[in-house]
Amino acid sequence: MVAHGNAAGHPWVHRLRTARTPGCRLVCFPPEGASATFFLQLAQSIARPVEVLGVQYPGRRDRRHEPPVTSVTELADRVSAELDRTDLPIALLGHGLGAAVAFETAVRVERAGHRPLALFASGAPSPSRLGTPAYLDTGEFTQPTRSPAPTPLTTLRDDQRATETYRWHPANRVSCHILAMVGDTDPAAPHAPAWREVTSGWFELQLFAGGHGYLTSFVSTVANTVSERITTLCPG
């Protein structure tokens, strides 16, 4: 695992929150059109001894000169290679597109023998629903999630392409706990309960008032929920 967030040579993860003696790490995957700083407020609201890292996809902010990656599975391959060297238990959190990348990353991390503590899937349908006509017809990802910094339209389109071309393979399941969180008017809401289909572990669904961008209105609530779950699951 990278030791210094966005230190030179480790562009994939940025440290958003430090902890004096962290018991585990929370790795956050941004939504379509956003960068790692999307989770900065949430990271600062975490009250437990948890180090928070934000994934930085190519093609934005400090990686804006790199060609984008338009494949969920390729993104997961690259991130999981970084996490394979972690020296602490990890939990994963993703919003929108980030939830799909976080899930595929969890699949790879588990295959490498490092079962995540939990996967927090926010504002997204189950991977088993992404790519289906019933879901794509909703057009959820045509509206970008509000981000702390503007994102070029081309970046948003690249992220949409990653979502639209992603297909879940039935063999890709995890055993870690999954907490799905979604706004009650989000087009993803009807498809969020299906997250229980992709894990053999504990599953929970939480609904919030709002749409795809509900997270920006409930940062403290989500941070508290995530902190509590991680504290319960983190060894020691």
PDB file of C-alpha atoms in Angstrom:
ATOM      1  CA  MET A   1       0.000   0.000   0.000  1.00  0.00           C
ATOM      2  CA  VAL A   2       1.206   3.469  -0.789  1.00  0.00           C
ATOM      3  CA  ALA A   3       2.586   5.112   2.322  1.00  0.00           C
ATOM      4  CA  HIS A   4       2.108   8.758   1.478  1.00  0.00           C
ATOM      5  CA  GLY A   5      -1.194   9.182  -0.343  1.00  0.00           C
ATOM      6  CA  ASN A   6      -0.361  11.017  -3.575  1.00  0.00           C
ATOM      7  CA  ALA A   7       3.399  10.781  -3.185  1.00  0.00           C
ATOM      8  CA  ALA A   8       5.409  10.653  -6.384  1.00  0.00           C
ATOM      9  CA  GLY A   9       5.225   7.242  -7.999  1.00  0.00           C
ATOM     10  CA  HIS A  10       1.877   6.399  -6.406  1.00  0.00           C
ATOM     11  CA  PRO A  11      -0.732   8.328  -8.401  1.00  0.00           C
ATOM     12  CA  TRP A  12      -3.657   6.012  -7.745  1.00  0.00           C
ATOM     13  CA  VAL A  13      -4.423   6.904  -4.130  1.00  0.00           C
ATOM     14  CA  HIS A  14      -4.500  10.197  -2.238  1.00  0.00           C
ATOM     15  CA  ARG A  15      -4.520  10.360   1.523  1.00  0.00           C
ATOM     16  CA  LEU A  16      -7.621  12.314   2.586  1.00  0.00           C
ATOM     17  CA  ARG A  17      -7.420  11.687   6.328  1.00  0.00           C
ATOM     18  CA  THR A  18      -4.617  10.560   8.582  1.00  0.00           C
ATOM     19  CA  ALA A  19      -4.854   8.853  11.958  1.00  0.00           C
ATOM     20  CA  ARG A  20      -2.156   8.657  14.614  1.00  0.00           C
ATOM     21  CA  THR A  21      -2.549   4.900  15.089  1.00  0.00           C
ATOM     22  CA  PRO A  22      -4.978   3.732  12.391  1.00  0.00           C
ATOM     23  CA  GLY A  23      -6.586   0.351  12.863  1.00  0.00           C
ATOM     24  CA  CYS A  24      -7.721   0.131   9.254  1.00  0.00           C
ATOM     25  CA  ARG A  25      -8.022   2.028   5.981  1.00  0.00           C
ATOM     26  CA  LEU A  26     -11.108   3.192   4.130  1.00  0.00           C
ATOM     27  CA  VAL A  27     -10.523   3.393   0.383  1.00  0.00           C
ATOM     28  CA  CYS A  28     -12.993   5.646  -1.452  1.00  0.00           C
ATOM     29  CA  PHE A  29     -13.848   5.414  -5.160  1.00  0.00           C
ATOM     30  CA  PRO A  30     -15.317   8.585  -6.720  1.00  0.00           C
ATOM     31  CA  PRO A  31     -18.414   8.733  -8.922  1.00  0.00           C
ATOM     32  CA  GLU A  32     -18.649   9.556 -12.593  1.00  0.00           C
ATOM     33  CA  GLY A  33     -16.984  12.864 -13.431  1.00  0.00           C
ATOM     34  CA  ALA A  34     -15.360  13.308 -10.012  1.00  0.00           C
ATOM     35  CA  SER A  35     -11.884  13.050  -8.511  1.00  0.00           C
ATOM     36  CA  ALA A  36     -10.531  11.760  -5.200  1.00  0.00           C
ATOM     37  CA  THR A  37     -11.368  15.057  -3.483  1.00  0.00           C
ATOM     38  CA  PHE A  38     -15.067  14.255  -3.871  1.00  0.00           C
ATOM     39  CA  PHE A  39     -14.729  12.420  -0.560  1.00  0.00           C
ATOM     40  CA  LEU A  40     -12.720  15.060   1.307  1.00  0.00           C
ATOM     41  CA  GLN A  41     -15.628  16.273   3.462  1.00  0.00           C
ATOM     42  CA  LEU A  42     -16.683  12.725   4.274  1.00  0.00           C
ATOM     43  CA  ALA A  43     -13.104  11.793   5.168  1.00  0.00           C
ATOM     44  CA  GLN A  44     -12.838  14.742   7.548  1.00  0.00           C
ATOM     45  CA  SER A  45     -16.115  13.684   9.186  1.00  0.00           C
ATOM     46  CA  ILE A  46     -14.816  10.222  10.090  1.00  0.00           C
ATOM     47  CA  ALA A  47     -14.378  10.236  13.860  1.00  0.00           C
ATOM     48  CA  ARG A  48     -12.694   6.879  14.399  1.00  0.00           C
ATOM     49  CA  PRO A  49      -9.007   5.877  14.093  1.00  0.00           C
ATOM     50  CA  VAL A  50      -9.411   5.222  10.374  1.00  0.00           C
ATOM     51  CA  GLU A  51      -7.086   6.373   7.613  1.00  0.00           C
ATOM     52  CA  VAL A  52      -9.033   7.463   4.528  1.00  0.00           C
ATOM     53  CA  LEU A  53      -7.671   7.205   1.001  1.00  0.00           C
ATOM     54  CA  GLY A  54      -9.285   8.508  -2.169  1.00  0.00           C
ATOM     55  CA  VAL A  55      -8.730   6.780  -5.506  1.00  0.00           C
ATOM     56  CA  GLN A  56      -7.625   9.096  -8.299  1.00  0.00           C
ATOM     57  CA  TYR A  57      -8.605   7.870 -11.747  1.00  0.00           C
ATOM     58  CA  PRO A  58      -6.445   8.905 -14.733  1.00  0.00           C
ATOM     59  CA  GLY A  59      -7.556  11.905 -16.748  1.00  0.00           C
ATOM     60  CA  ARG A  60      -8.388  14.332 -13.933  1.00  0.00           C
ATOM     61  CA  ARG A  61      -6.688  16.896 -11.691  1.00  0.00           C
ATOM     62  CA  ASP A  62      -3.056  15.863 -11.074  1.00  0.00           C
ATOM     63  CA  ARG A  63      -3.515  13.012 -13.611  1.00  0.00           C
ATOM     64  CA  ARG A  64      -5.274  15.139 -16.223  1.00  0.00           C
ATOM     65  CA  HIS A  65      -2.540  14.572 -18.815  1.00  0.00           C
ATOM     66  CA  GLU A  66      -2.884  10.783 -18.616  1.00  0.00           C
ATOM     67  CA  PRO A  67      -5.216   8.922 -20.975  1.00  0.00           C
ATOM     68  CA  PRO A  68      -8.484   7.914 -19.305  1.00  0.00           C
ATOM     69  CA  VAL A  69      -9.363   4.350 -18.429  1.00  0.00           C
ATOM     70  CA  THR A  70     -12.841   3.567 -19.734  1.00  0.00           C
ATOM     71  CA  SER A  71     -13.159   0.071 -18.301  1.00  0.00           C
ATOM     72  CA  VAL A  72     -14.444  -0.730 -14.808  1.00  0.00           C
ATOM     73  CA  THR A  73     -12.500  -3.971 -14.737  1.00  0.00           C
ATOM     74  CA  GLU A  74      -9.238  -2.329 -15.811  1.00  0.00           C
ATOM     75  CA  LEU A  75      -9.639   0.317 -13.113  1.00  0.00           C
ATOM     76  CA  ALA A  76     -10.210  -2.453 -10.573  1.00  0.00           C
ATOM     77  CA  ASP A  77      -7.138  -4.334 -11.804  1.00  0.00           C
ATOM     78  CA  ARG A  78      -4.946  -1.272 -11.318  1.00  0.00           C
ATOM     79  CA  VAL A  79      -6.311  -0.280  -7.910  1.00  0.00           C
ATOM     80  CA  SER A  80      -6.285  -3.805  -6.496  1.00  0.00           C
ATOM     81  CA  ALA A  81      -2.598  -4.075  -7.411  1.00  0.00           C
ATOM     82  CA  GLU A  82      -1.959  -1.111  -5.091  1.00  0.00           C
ATOM     83  CA  LEU A  83      -4.108  -2.522  -2.310  1.00  0.00           C
ATOM     84  CA  ASP A  84      -2.396  -5.905  -2.517  1.00  0.00           C
ATOM     85  CA  ARG A  85       0.483  -4.366  -0.570  1.00  0.00           C
ATOM     86  CA  THR A  86      -1.626  -3.007   2.264  1.00  0.00           C
ATOM     87  CA  ASP A  87      -0.411  -3.476   5.814  1.00  0.00           C
ATOM     88  CA  LEU A  88      -3.802  -2.750   7.419  1.00  0.00           C
ATOM     89  CA  PRO A  89      -7.314  -4.186   7.052  1.00  0.00           C
ATOM     90  CA  ILE A  90      -9.284  -2.235   4.442  1.00  0.00           C
ATOM     91  CA  ALA A  91     -12.874  -1.287   3.781  1.00  0.00           C
ATOM     92  CA  LEU A  92     -14.065   0.021   0.409  1.00  0.00           C
ATOM     93  CA  LEU A  93     -16.582   2.767  -0.345  1.00  0.00           C
ATOM     94  CA  GLY A  94     -17.763   3.804  -3.787  1.00  0.00           C
ATOM     95  CA  HIS A  95     -20.428   6.175  -5.092  1.00  0.00           C
ATOM     96  CA  GLY A  96     -22.070   5.792  -8.511  1.00  0.00           C
ATOM     97  CA  LEU A  97     -19.468   4.492 -10.951  1.00  0.00           C
ATOM     98  CA  GLY A  98     -17.146   4.166  -7.960  1.00  0.00           C
ATOM     99  CA  ALA A  99     -19.368   1.511  -6.401  1.00  0.00           C
ATOM    100  CA  ALA A 100     -18.900  -0.766  -9.412  1.00  0.00           C
ATOM    101  CA  VAL A 101     -15.132  -0.200  -9.373  1.00  0.00           C
ATOM    102  CA  ALA A 102     -15.034  -0.796  -5.609  1.00  0.00           C
ATOM    103  CA  PHE A 103     -16.960  -4.052  -6.010  1.00  0.00           C
ATOM    104  CA  GLU A 104     -14.680  -5.387  -8.743  1.00  0.00           C
ATOM    105  CA  THR A 105     -11.702  -4.313  -6.628  1.00  0.00           C
ATOM    106  CA  ALA A 106     -13.137  -6.235  -3.670  1.00  0.00           C
ATOM    107  CA  VAL A 107     -13.445  -9.333  -5.880  1.00  0.00           C
ATOM    108  CA  ARG A 108      -9.770  -9.098  -6.774  1.00  0.00           C
ATOM    109  CA  VAL A 109      -8.618  -8.314  -3.246  1.00  0.00           C
ATOM    110  CA  GLU A 110     -10.494 -11.357  -1.923  1.00  0.00           C
ATOM    111  CA  ARG A 111      -8.971 -13.575  -4.598  1.00  0.00           C
ATOM    112  CA  ALA A 112      -5.554 -12.390  -3.429  1.00  0.00           C
ATOM    113  CA  GLY A 113      -6.410 -13.561   0.088  1.00  0.00           C
ATOM    114  CA  HIS A 114      -7.182 -10.203   1.709  1.00  0.00           C
ATOM    115  CA  ARG A 115     -10.894 -10.111   2.495  1.00  0.00           C
ATOM    116  CA  PRO A 116     -12.088  -6.484   2.930  1.00  0.00           C
ATOM    117  CA  LEU A 117     -13.875  -5.614   6.154  1.00  0.00           C
ATOM    118  CA  ALA A 118     -16.835  -4.237   4.216  1.00  0.00           C
ATOM    119  CA  LEU A 119     -17.993  -2.702   0.968  1.00  0.00           C
ATOM    120  CA  PHE A 120     -20.096   0.465   1.202  1.00  0.00           C
ATOM    121  CA  ALA A 121     -21.970   0.833  -2.099  1.00  0.00           C
ATOM    122  CA  SER A 122     -23.505   4.292  -2.476  1.00  0.00           C
ATOM    123  CA  GLY A 123     -25.860   5.630  -5.129  1.00  0.00           C
ATOM    124  CA  ALA A 124     -25.550   2.612  -7.382  1.00  0.00           C
ATOM    125  CA  PRO A 125     -27.446  -0.445  -8.539  1.00  0.00           C
ATOM    126  CA  SER A 126     -26.090  -3.901  -7.887  1.00  0.00           C
ATOM    127  CA  PRO A 127     -23.432  -4.968 -10.410  1.00  0.00           C
ATOM    128  CA  SER A 128     -25.888  -7.653 -11.486  1.00  0.00           C
ATOM    129  CA  ARG A 129     -28.212  -4.883 -12.719  1.00  0.00           C
ATOM    130  CA  LEU A 130     -25.698  -2.581 -14.416  1.00  0.00           C
ATOM    131  CA  GLY A 131     -25.719  -3.062 -18.153  1.00  0.00           C
ATOM    132  CA  THR A 132     -29.262  -4.433 -18.279  1.00  0.00           C
ATOM    133  CA  PRO A 133     -31.782  -2.638 -20.549  1.00  0.00           C
ATOM    134  CA  ALA A 134     -34.068  -1.936 -17.586  1.00  0.00           C
ATOM    135  CA  TYR A 135     -31.298  -0.016 -15.848  1.00  0.00           C
ATOM    136  CA  LEU A 136     -29.666   1.706 -18.808  1.00  0.00           C
ATOM    137  CA  ASP A 137     -33.023   3.128 -19.873  1.00  0.00           C
ATOM    138  CA  THR A 138     -33.119   5.211 -16.672  1.00  0.00           C
ATOM    139  CA  GLY A 139     -30.190   7.318 -17.871  1.00  0.00           C
ATOM    140  CA  GLU A 140     -28.916   7.858 -14.332  1.00  0.00           C
ATOM    141  CA  PHE A 141     -25.349   8.595 -15.320  1.00  0.00           C
ATOM    142  CA  THR A 142     -26.293  11.346 -17.750  1.00  0.00           C
ATOM    143  CA  GLN A 143     -26.439  13.692 -14.762  1.00  0.00           C
ATOM    144  CA  PRO A 144     -23.063  14.133 -13.046  1.00  0.00           C
ATOM    145  CA  THR A 145     -22.771  13.978  -9.280  1.00  0.00           C
ATOM    146  CA  ARG A 146     -21.843  17.353  -7.827  1.00  0.00           C
ATOM    147  CA  SER A 147     -18.070  17.508  -7.340  1.00  0.00           C
ATOM    148  CA  PRO A 148     -15.887  19.977  -5.390  1.00  0.00           C
ATOM    149  CA  ALA A 149     -14.072  20.833  -8.627  1.00  0.00           C
ATOM    150  CA  PRO A 150     -15.341  21.095 -12.205  1.00  0.00           C
ATOM    151  CA  THR A 151     -14.639  18.111 -14.441  1.00  0.00           C
ATOM    152  CA  PRO A 152     -14.192  18.328 -18.234  1.00  0.00           C
ATOM    153  CA  LEU A 153     -17.178  17.009 -20.169  1.00  0.00           C
ATOM    154  CA  THR A 154     -14.899  14.530 -21.946  1.00  0.00           C
ATOM    155  CA  THR A 155     -13.974  12.993 -18.576  1.00  0.00           C
ATOM    156  CA  LEU A 156     -17.627  12.570 -17.691  1.00  0.00           C
ATOM    157  CA  ARG A 157     -18.282  10.909 -21.031  1.00  0.00           C
ATOM    158  CA  ASP A 158     -15.359   8.534 -20.502  1.00  0.00           C
ATOM    159  CA  ASP A 159     -16.797   7.552 -17.126  1.00  0.00           C
ATOM    160  CA  GLN A 160     -20.218   7.029 -18.650  1.00  0.00           C
ATOM    161  CA  ARG A 161     -18.647   4.743 -21.222  1.00  0.00           C
ATOM    162  CA  ALA A 162     -17.076   2.697 -18.423  1.00  0.00           C
ATOM    163  CA  THR A 163     -20.483   2.293 -16.789  1.00  0.00           C
ATOM    164  CA  GLU A 164     -22.350   1.462 -19.995  1.00  0.00           C
ATOM    165  CA  THR A 165     -19.844  -1.172 -21.128  1.00  0.00           C
ATOM    166  CA  TYR A 166     -19.498  -2.897 -17.753  1.00  0.00           C
ATOM    167  CA  ARG A 167     -20.967  -6.380 -17.495  1.00  0.00           C
ATOM    168  CA  TRP A 168     -21.015  -8.323 -14.262  1.00  0.00           C
ATOM    169  CA  HIS A 169     -19.889 -11.939 -14.409  1.00  0.00           C
ATOM    170  CA  PRO A 170     -21.928 -14.283 -12.157  1.00  0.00           C
ATOM    171  CA  ALA A 171     -18.687 -15.837 -10.896  1.00  0.00           C
ATOM    172  CA  ASN A 172     -17.684 -12.483  -9.423  1.00  0.00           C
ATOM    173  CA  ARG A 173     -19.043 -12.495  -5.895  1.00  0.00           C
ATOM    174  CA  VAL A 174     -17.592 -11.488  -2.554  1.00  0.00           C
ATOM    175  CA  SER A 175     -17.880 -12.722   1.008  1.00  0.00           C
ATOM    176  CA  CYS A 176     -17.376  -9.360   2.697  1.00  0.00           C
ATOM    177  CA  HIS A 177     -20.222  -7.391   4.264  1.00  0.00           C
ATOM    178  CA  ILE A 178     -22.082  -4.983   1.962  1.00  0.00           C
ATOM    179  CA  LEU A 179     -23.991  -1.893   3.037  1.00  0.00           C
ATOM    180  CA  ALA A 180     -25.871  -0.320   0.127  1.00  0.00           C
ATOM    181  CA  MET A 181     -26.902   3.331   0.533  1.00  0.00           C
ATOM    182  CA  VAL A 182     -29.065   5.173  -1.975  1.00  0.00           C
ATOM    183  CA  GLY A 183     -31.376   8.166  -2.350  1.00  0.00           C
ATOM    184  CA  ASP A 184     -35.040   7.196  -2.501  1.00  0.00           C
ATOM    185  CA  THR A 185     -35.581   9.061  -5.809  1.00  0.00           C
ATOM    186  CA  ASP A 186     -32.350   7.858  -7.415  1.00  0.00           C
ATOM    187  CA  PRO A 187     -33.031   5.715 -10.522  1.00  0.00           C
ATOM    188  CA  ALA A 188     -30.652   3.217  -8.927  1.00  0.00           C
ATOM    189  CA  ALA A 189     -32.914   2.761  -5.875  1.00  0.00           C
ATOM    190  CA  PRO A 190     -35.076  -0.072  -7.282  1.00  0.00           C
ATOM    191  CA  HIS A 191     -31.899  -1.953  -8.216  1.00  0.00           C
ATOM    192  CA  ALA A 192     -29.993  -1.420  -4.948  1.00  0.00           C
ATOM    193  CA  PRO A 193     -31.524  -4.365  -3.002  1.00  0.00           C
ATOM    194  CA  ALA A 194     -29.944  -6.718  -5.555  1.00  0.00           C
ATOM    195  CA  TRP A 195     -26.555  -6.022  -3.959  1.00  0.00           C
ATOM    196  CA  ARG A 196     -27.458  -8.919  -1.646  1.00  0.00           C
ATOM    197  CA  GLU A 197     -27.089 -11.219  -4.664  1.00  0.00           C
ATOM    198  CA  VAL A 198     -23.358 -10.557  -5.043  1.00  0.00           C
ATOM    199  CA  THR A 199     -22.197 -11.360  -1.507  1.00  0.00           C
ATOM    200  CA  SER A 200     -22.367 -14.372   0.769  1.00  0.00           C
ATOM    201  CA  GLY A 201     -21.840 -12.063   3.732  1.00  0.00           C
ATOM    202  CA  TRP A 202     -24.061  -9.736   5.700  1.00  0.00           C
ATOM    203  CA  PHE A 203     -26.151  -7.249   3.699  1.00  0.00           C
ATOM    204  CA  GLU A 204     -27.945  -4.060   4.688  1.00  0.00           C
ATOM    205  CA  LEU A 205     -29.787  -1.397   2.701  1.00  0.00           C
ATOM    206  CA  GLN A 206     -30.241   2.216   3.833  1.00  0.00           C
ATOM    207  CA  LEU A 207     -32.470   4.703   2.008  1.00  0.00           C
ATOM    208  CA  PHE A 208     -31.973   8.465   2.205  1.00  0.00           C
ATOM    209  CA  ALA A 209     -34.139  11.336   1.020  1.00  0.00           C
ATOM    210  CA  GLY A 210     -32.919  12.590  -2.336  1.00  0.00           C
ATOM    211  CA  GLY A 211     -31.568  11.529  -5.683  1.00  0.00           C
ATOM    212  CA  HIS A 212     -28.210  10.423  -7.041  1.00  0.00           C
ATOM    213  CA  GLY A 213     -26.434  13.246  -5.199  1.00  0.00           C
ATOM    214  CA  TYR A 214     -27.970  12.481  -1.786  1.00  0.00           C
ATOM    215  CA  LEU A 215     -24.504  11.987  -0.299  1.00  0.00           C
ATOM    216  CA  THR A 216     -23.670  15.698  -0.368  1.00  0.00           C
ATOM    217  CA  SER A 217     -26.647  16.355   1.938  1.00  0.00           C
ATOM    218  CA  PHE A 218     -25.991  13.495   4.350  1.00  0.00           C
ATOM    219  CA  VAL A 219     -22.205  13.500   4.682  1.00  0.00           C
ATOM    220  CA  SER A 220     -22.201  13.427   8.492  1.00  0.00           C
ATOM    221  CA  THR A 221     -24.813  10.663   8.675  1.00  0.00           C
ATOM    222  CA  VAL A 222     -22.974   8.515   6.156  1.00  0.00           C
ATOM    223  CA  ALA A 223     -19.631   9.167   7.863  1.00  0.00           C
ATOM    224  CA  ASN A 224     -21.061   8.111  11.228  1.00  0.00           C
ATOM    225  CA  THR A 225     -22.614   4.968   9.755  1.00  0.00           C
ATOM    226  CA  VAL A 226     -19.415   3.973   7.979  1.00  0.00           C
ATOM    227  CA  SER A 227     -17.316   4.707  11.078  1.00  0.00           C
ATOM    228  CA  GLU A 228     -19.539   2.580  13.288  1.00  0.00           C
ATOM    229  CA  ARG A 229     -19.518  -0.380  10.889  1.00  0.00           C
ATOM    230  CA  ILE A 230     -15.756  -0.246  10.443  1.00  0.00           C
ATOM    231  CA  THR A 231     -15.150  -0.022  14.183  1.00  0.00           C
ATOM    232  CA  THR A 232     -17.329  -3.071  14.742  1.00  0.00           C
ATOM    233  CA  LEU A 233     -15.586  -5.110  12.066  1.00  0.00           C
ATOM    234  CA  CYS A 234     -12.002  -3.950  12.505  1.00  0.00           C
ATOM    235  CA  PRO A 235      -9.937  -6.457  14.503  1.00  0.00           C
ATOM    236  CA  GLY A 236      -8.442  -5.226  17.745  1.00  0.00           C
TER     237      GLY A 236
END
